[in-house]
Short mmCIF file of C-alpha atoms in Angstrom, two decimals:
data_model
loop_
_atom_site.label_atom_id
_atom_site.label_comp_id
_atom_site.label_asym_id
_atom_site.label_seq_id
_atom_site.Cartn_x
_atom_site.Cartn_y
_atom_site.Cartn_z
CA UNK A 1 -67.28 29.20 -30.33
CA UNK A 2 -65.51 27.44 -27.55
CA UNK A 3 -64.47 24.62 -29.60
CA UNK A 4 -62.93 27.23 -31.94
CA UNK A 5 -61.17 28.19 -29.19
CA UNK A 6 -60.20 25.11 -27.80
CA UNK A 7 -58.94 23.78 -31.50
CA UNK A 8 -57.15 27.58 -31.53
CA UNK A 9 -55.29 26.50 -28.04
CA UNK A 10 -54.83 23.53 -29.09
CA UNK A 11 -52.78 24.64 -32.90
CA UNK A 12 -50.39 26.63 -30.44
CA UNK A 13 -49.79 24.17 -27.81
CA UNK A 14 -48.71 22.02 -31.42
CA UNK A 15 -46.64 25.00 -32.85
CA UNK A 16 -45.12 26.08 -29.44
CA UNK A 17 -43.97 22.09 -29.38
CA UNK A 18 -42.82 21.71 -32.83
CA UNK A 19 -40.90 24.99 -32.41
CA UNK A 20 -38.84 23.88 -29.15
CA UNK A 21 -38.53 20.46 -30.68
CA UNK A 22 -36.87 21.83 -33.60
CA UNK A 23 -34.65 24.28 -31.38
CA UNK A 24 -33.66 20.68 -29.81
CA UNK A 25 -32.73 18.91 -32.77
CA UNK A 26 -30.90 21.97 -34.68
CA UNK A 27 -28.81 22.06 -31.17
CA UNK A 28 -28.16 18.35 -31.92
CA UNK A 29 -26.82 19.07 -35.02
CA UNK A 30 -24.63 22.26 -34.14
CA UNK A 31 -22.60 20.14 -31.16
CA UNK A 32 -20.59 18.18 -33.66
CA UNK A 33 -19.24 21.38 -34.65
CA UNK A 34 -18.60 22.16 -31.77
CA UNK A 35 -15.41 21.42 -29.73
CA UNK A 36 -16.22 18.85 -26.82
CA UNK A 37 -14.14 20.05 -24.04
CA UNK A 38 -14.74 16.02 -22.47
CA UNK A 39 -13.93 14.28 -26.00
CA UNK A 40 -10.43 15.94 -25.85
CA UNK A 41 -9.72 15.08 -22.02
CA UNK A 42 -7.78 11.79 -21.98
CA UNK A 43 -9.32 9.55 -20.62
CA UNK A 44 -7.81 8.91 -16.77
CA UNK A 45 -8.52 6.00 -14.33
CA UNK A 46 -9.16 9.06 -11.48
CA UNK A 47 -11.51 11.65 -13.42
CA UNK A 48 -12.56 13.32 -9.93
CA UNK A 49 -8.54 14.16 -10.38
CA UNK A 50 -8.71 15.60 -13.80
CA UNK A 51 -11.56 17.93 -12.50
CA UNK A 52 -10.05 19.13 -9.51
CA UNK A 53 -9.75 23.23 -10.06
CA UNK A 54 -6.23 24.26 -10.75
CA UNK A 55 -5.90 26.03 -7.33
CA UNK A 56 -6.46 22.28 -5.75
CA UNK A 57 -3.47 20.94 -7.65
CA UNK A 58 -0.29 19.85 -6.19
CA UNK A 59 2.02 22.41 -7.52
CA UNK A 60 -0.42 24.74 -6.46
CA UNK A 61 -0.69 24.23 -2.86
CA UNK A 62 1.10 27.00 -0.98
CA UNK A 63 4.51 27.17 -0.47
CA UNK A 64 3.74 26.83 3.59
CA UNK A 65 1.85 23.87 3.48
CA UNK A 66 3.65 21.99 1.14
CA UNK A 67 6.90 22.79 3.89
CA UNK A 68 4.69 21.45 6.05
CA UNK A 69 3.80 18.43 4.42
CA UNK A 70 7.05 17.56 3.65
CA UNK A 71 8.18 18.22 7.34
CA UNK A 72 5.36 15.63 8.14
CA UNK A 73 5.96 13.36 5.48
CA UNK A 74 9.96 13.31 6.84
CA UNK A 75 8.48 12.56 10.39
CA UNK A 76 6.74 10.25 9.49
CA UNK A 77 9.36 8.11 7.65
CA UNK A 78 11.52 8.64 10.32
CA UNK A 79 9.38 6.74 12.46
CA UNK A 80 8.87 4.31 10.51
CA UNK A 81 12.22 4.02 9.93
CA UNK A 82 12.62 3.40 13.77
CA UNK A 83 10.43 0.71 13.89
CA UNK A 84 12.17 -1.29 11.14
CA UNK A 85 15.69 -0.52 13.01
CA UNK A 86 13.89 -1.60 16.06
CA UNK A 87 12.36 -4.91 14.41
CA UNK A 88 13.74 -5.59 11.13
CA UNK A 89 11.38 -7.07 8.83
CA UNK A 90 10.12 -6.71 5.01
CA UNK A 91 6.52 -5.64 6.09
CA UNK A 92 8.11 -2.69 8.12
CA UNK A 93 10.63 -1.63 5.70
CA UNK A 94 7.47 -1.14 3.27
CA UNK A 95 4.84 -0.39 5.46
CA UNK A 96 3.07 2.78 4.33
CA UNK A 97 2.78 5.61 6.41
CA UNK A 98 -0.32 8.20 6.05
CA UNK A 99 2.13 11.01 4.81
CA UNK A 100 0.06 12.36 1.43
CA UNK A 101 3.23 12.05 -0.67
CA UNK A 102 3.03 8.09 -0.44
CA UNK A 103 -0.71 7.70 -0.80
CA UNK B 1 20.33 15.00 32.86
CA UNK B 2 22.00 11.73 30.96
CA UNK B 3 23.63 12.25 27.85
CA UNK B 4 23.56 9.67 25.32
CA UNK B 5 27.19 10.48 24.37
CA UNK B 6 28.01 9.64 28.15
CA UNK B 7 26.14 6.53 28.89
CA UNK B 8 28.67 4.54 31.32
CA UNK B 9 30.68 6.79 32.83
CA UNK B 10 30.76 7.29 36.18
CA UNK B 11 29.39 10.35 37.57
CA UNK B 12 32.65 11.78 38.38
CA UNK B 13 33.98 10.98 34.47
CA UNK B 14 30.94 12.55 33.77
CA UNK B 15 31.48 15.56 35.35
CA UNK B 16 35.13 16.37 34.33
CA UNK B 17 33.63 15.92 30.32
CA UNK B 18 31.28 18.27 31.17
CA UNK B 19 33.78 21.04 32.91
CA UNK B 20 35.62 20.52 29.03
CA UNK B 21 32.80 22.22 27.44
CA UNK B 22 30.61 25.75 28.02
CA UNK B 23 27.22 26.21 28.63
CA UNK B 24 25.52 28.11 25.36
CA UNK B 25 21.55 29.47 25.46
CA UNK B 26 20.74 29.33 21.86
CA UNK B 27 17.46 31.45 21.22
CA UNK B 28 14.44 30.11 19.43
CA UNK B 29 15.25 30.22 15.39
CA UNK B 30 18.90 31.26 15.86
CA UNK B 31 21.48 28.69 14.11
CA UNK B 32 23.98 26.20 15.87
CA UNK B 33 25.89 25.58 13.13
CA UNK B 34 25.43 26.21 9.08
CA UNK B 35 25.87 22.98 6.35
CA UNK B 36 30.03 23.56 5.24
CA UNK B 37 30.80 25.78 8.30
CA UNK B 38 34.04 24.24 9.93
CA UNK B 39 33.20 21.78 12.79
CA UNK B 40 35.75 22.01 15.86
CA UNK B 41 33.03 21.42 18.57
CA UNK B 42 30.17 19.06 19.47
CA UNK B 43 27.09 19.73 21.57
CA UNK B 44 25.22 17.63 24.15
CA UNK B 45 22.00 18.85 24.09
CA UNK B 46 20.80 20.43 27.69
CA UNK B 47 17.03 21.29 27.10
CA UNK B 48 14.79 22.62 24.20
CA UNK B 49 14.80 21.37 20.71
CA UNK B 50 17.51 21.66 17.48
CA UNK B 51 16.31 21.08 14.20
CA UNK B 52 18.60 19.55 11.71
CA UNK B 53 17.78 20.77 8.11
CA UNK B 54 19.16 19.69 4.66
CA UNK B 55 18.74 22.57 1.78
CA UNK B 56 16.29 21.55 -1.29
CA UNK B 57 15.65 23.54 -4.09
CA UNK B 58 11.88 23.97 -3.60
CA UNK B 59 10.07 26.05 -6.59
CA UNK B 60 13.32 28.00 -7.50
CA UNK B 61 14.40 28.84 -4.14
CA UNK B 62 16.36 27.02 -1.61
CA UNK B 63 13.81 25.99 1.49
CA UNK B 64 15.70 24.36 4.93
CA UNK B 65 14.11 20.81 4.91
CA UNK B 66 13.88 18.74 8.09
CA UNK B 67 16.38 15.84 8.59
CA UNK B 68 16.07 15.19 12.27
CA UNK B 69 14.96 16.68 15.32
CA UNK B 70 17.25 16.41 18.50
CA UNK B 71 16.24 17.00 21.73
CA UNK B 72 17.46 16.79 25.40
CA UNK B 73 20.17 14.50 26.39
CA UNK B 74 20.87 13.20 22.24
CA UNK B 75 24.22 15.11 20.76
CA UNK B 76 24.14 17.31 17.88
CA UNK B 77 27.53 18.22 15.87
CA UNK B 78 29.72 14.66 15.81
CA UNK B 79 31.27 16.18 12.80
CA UNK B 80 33.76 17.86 14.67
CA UNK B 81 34.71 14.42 15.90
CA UNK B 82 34.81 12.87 12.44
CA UNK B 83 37.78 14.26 9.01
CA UNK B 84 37.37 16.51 7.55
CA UNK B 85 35.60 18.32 10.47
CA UNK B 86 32.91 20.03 8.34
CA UNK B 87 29.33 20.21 9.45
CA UNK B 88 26.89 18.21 6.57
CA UNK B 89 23.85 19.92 7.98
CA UNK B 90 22.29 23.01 9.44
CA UNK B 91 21.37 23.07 12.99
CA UNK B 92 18.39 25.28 14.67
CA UNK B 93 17.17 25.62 17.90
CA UNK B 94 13.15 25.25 17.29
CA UNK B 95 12.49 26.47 20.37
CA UNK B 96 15.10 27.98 23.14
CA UNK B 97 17.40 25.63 24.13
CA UNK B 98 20.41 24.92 26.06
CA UNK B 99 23.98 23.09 24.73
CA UNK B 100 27.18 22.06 26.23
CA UNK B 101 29.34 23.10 23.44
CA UNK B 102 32.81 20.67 23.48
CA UNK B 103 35.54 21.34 21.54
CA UNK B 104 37.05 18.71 20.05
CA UNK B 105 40.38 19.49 20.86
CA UNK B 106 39.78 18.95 24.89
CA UNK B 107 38.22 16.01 24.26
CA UNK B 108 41.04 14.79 22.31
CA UNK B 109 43.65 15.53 24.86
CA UNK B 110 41.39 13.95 27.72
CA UNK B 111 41.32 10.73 25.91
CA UNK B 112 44.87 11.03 25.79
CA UNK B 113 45.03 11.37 29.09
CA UNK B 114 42.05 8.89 29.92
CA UNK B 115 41.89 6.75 27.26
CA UNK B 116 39.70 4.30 29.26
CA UNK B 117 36.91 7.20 29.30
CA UNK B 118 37.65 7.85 25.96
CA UNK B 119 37.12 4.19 24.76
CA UNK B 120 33.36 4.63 26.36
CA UNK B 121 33.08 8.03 24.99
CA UNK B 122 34.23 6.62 21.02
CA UNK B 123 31.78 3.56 21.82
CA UNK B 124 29.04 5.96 22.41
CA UNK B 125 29.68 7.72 19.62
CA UNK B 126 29.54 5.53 17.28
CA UNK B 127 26.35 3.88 18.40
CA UNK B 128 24.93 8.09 17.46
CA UNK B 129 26.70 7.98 14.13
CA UNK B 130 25.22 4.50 13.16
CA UNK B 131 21.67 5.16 14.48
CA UNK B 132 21.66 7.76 11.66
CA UNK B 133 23.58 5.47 9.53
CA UNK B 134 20.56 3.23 9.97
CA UNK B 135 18.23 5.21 9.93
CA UNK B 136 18.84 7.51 6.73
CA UNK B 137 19.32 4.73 4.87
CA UNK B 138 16.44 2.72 6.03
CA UNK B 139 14.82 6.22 4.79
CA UNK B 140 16.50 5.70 1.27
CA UNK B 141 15.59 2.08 0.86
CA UNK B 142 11.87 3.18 1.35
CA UNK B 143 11.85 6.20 -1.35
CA UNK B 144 13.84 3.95 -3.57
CA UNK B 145 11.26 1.39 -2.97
CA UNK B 146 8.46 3.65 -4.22
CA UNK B 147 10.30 5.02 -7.07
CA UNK B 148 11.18 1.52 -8.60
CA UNK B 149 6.97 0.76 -7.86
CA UNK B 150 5.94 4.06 -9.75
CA UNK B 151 8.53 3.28 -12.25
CA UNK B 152 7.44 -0.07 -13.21
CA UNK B 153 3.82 0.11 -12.65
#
């Protein structure tokens, strides 16, 4: 009796495996139908970038910050400006500032 | 208080400059002077802060962008000094601040009558106008810098 049972458990176990096994592989064979939303990004050297959510991206950003960023960015350049008035030299005329529009 | 546009005078040449201009209080956010608007006076700048803004066209509407920031003692408004005696930006006080507003017609008829004062006065002047020279287009050189790099990378 309990090796019926046990060979009864067992013949589900087998048909509960097959079935998910074949849900697998019939899934497998649906996604080349299906369209890959990655195949048809292009492929990007910064793909942290290309995931950001559209509210993070630069055209985005509210009106107020970006005046604000610009404002800094213009401060910034200024001074840097300064210092290559002050000492003229190639590495100051292109030294980089932290402003975000530069980096 | 020492004015940049009055470095080298003597306190007394000093003070007869200043008796050629009036005191003005200009309130935080009101306008000195508006990009275009005719320019028949300068300012020394007493206390506070002016902003000096160029228009850009900023997502279809036209935003006041920072060019410079003068504070006490620097001169805003050499455009009345300079044809055709239009101002090329917009100045704001960012906070409340005091001017000596000098029109440009006194000043012309004390260097006239000084023209020694007015030498120093010119001299000084001119070392303003190219500071900005120098620095706006130091400024250019470095966005035409990147542009070129993003261009040719």
């Amino acid at each position: 009796m309990g090796l019926c049972v046990s060979a009864f458990g067992l013949a589900v176990v087998a048909l509960a495996f097959r079935a998910t096994t074949r849900s697998e592989s019939s899934e497998a064979t649906v996604r080349p139908d299906l369209p890959l939303a990655k195949a048809a990004v292009p492929a990007r050297l910064f793909p942290a970038q290309a995931a950001m959510p559209p509210a993070l991206k630069p055209q985005q950003v509210p009106i107020e910050l970006l005046l604000l960023q610009i404002e800094n960015h213009v401060r910034l350049e200024q001074a840097a400006a300064e210092s290559f008035i002050e000492f003229p030299t190639q590495a100051l005329l292109r030294g980089k500032t932290t402003s975000p529009f530069v980096n | 208080m020492i004015y940049e546009l009055l470095t080298g005078l003597t306190s007394a040449e000093v003070e007869r400059v200043l008796e050629l201009g009036a005191r003005m209080i200009v309130p935080s956010g009101a306008q000195l002077f508006r990009l275009g608007g005719a320019a028949d006076r300068l300012f020394l700048t007493t206390r506070g802060r002016i902003r000096l803004t160029l228009p850009m066209q900023i997502r279809g509407q036209e935003e006041d962008i920072l060019a410079e920031e003068i504070s006490a003692g620097q001169t805003v408004g050499w455009s009345a000094m300079i044809p055709p005696y239009l101002f090329t930006l917009t100045a704001t006080a960012a906070v409340e601040a005091e001017v000596i507003a000098v029109p440009r017609q006194a000043l012309h008829e004390y260097f006239a009558a000084n023209p020694a004062t007015g030498c120093k006065i010119t001299q000084n002047l001119a070392a303003v106008i190219g500071h900005r020279l120098h620095l706006f287009q130091t400024m250019w050189l470095r966005e035409m810098q990147r542009a070129v790099e993003v261009r040719s990378a």
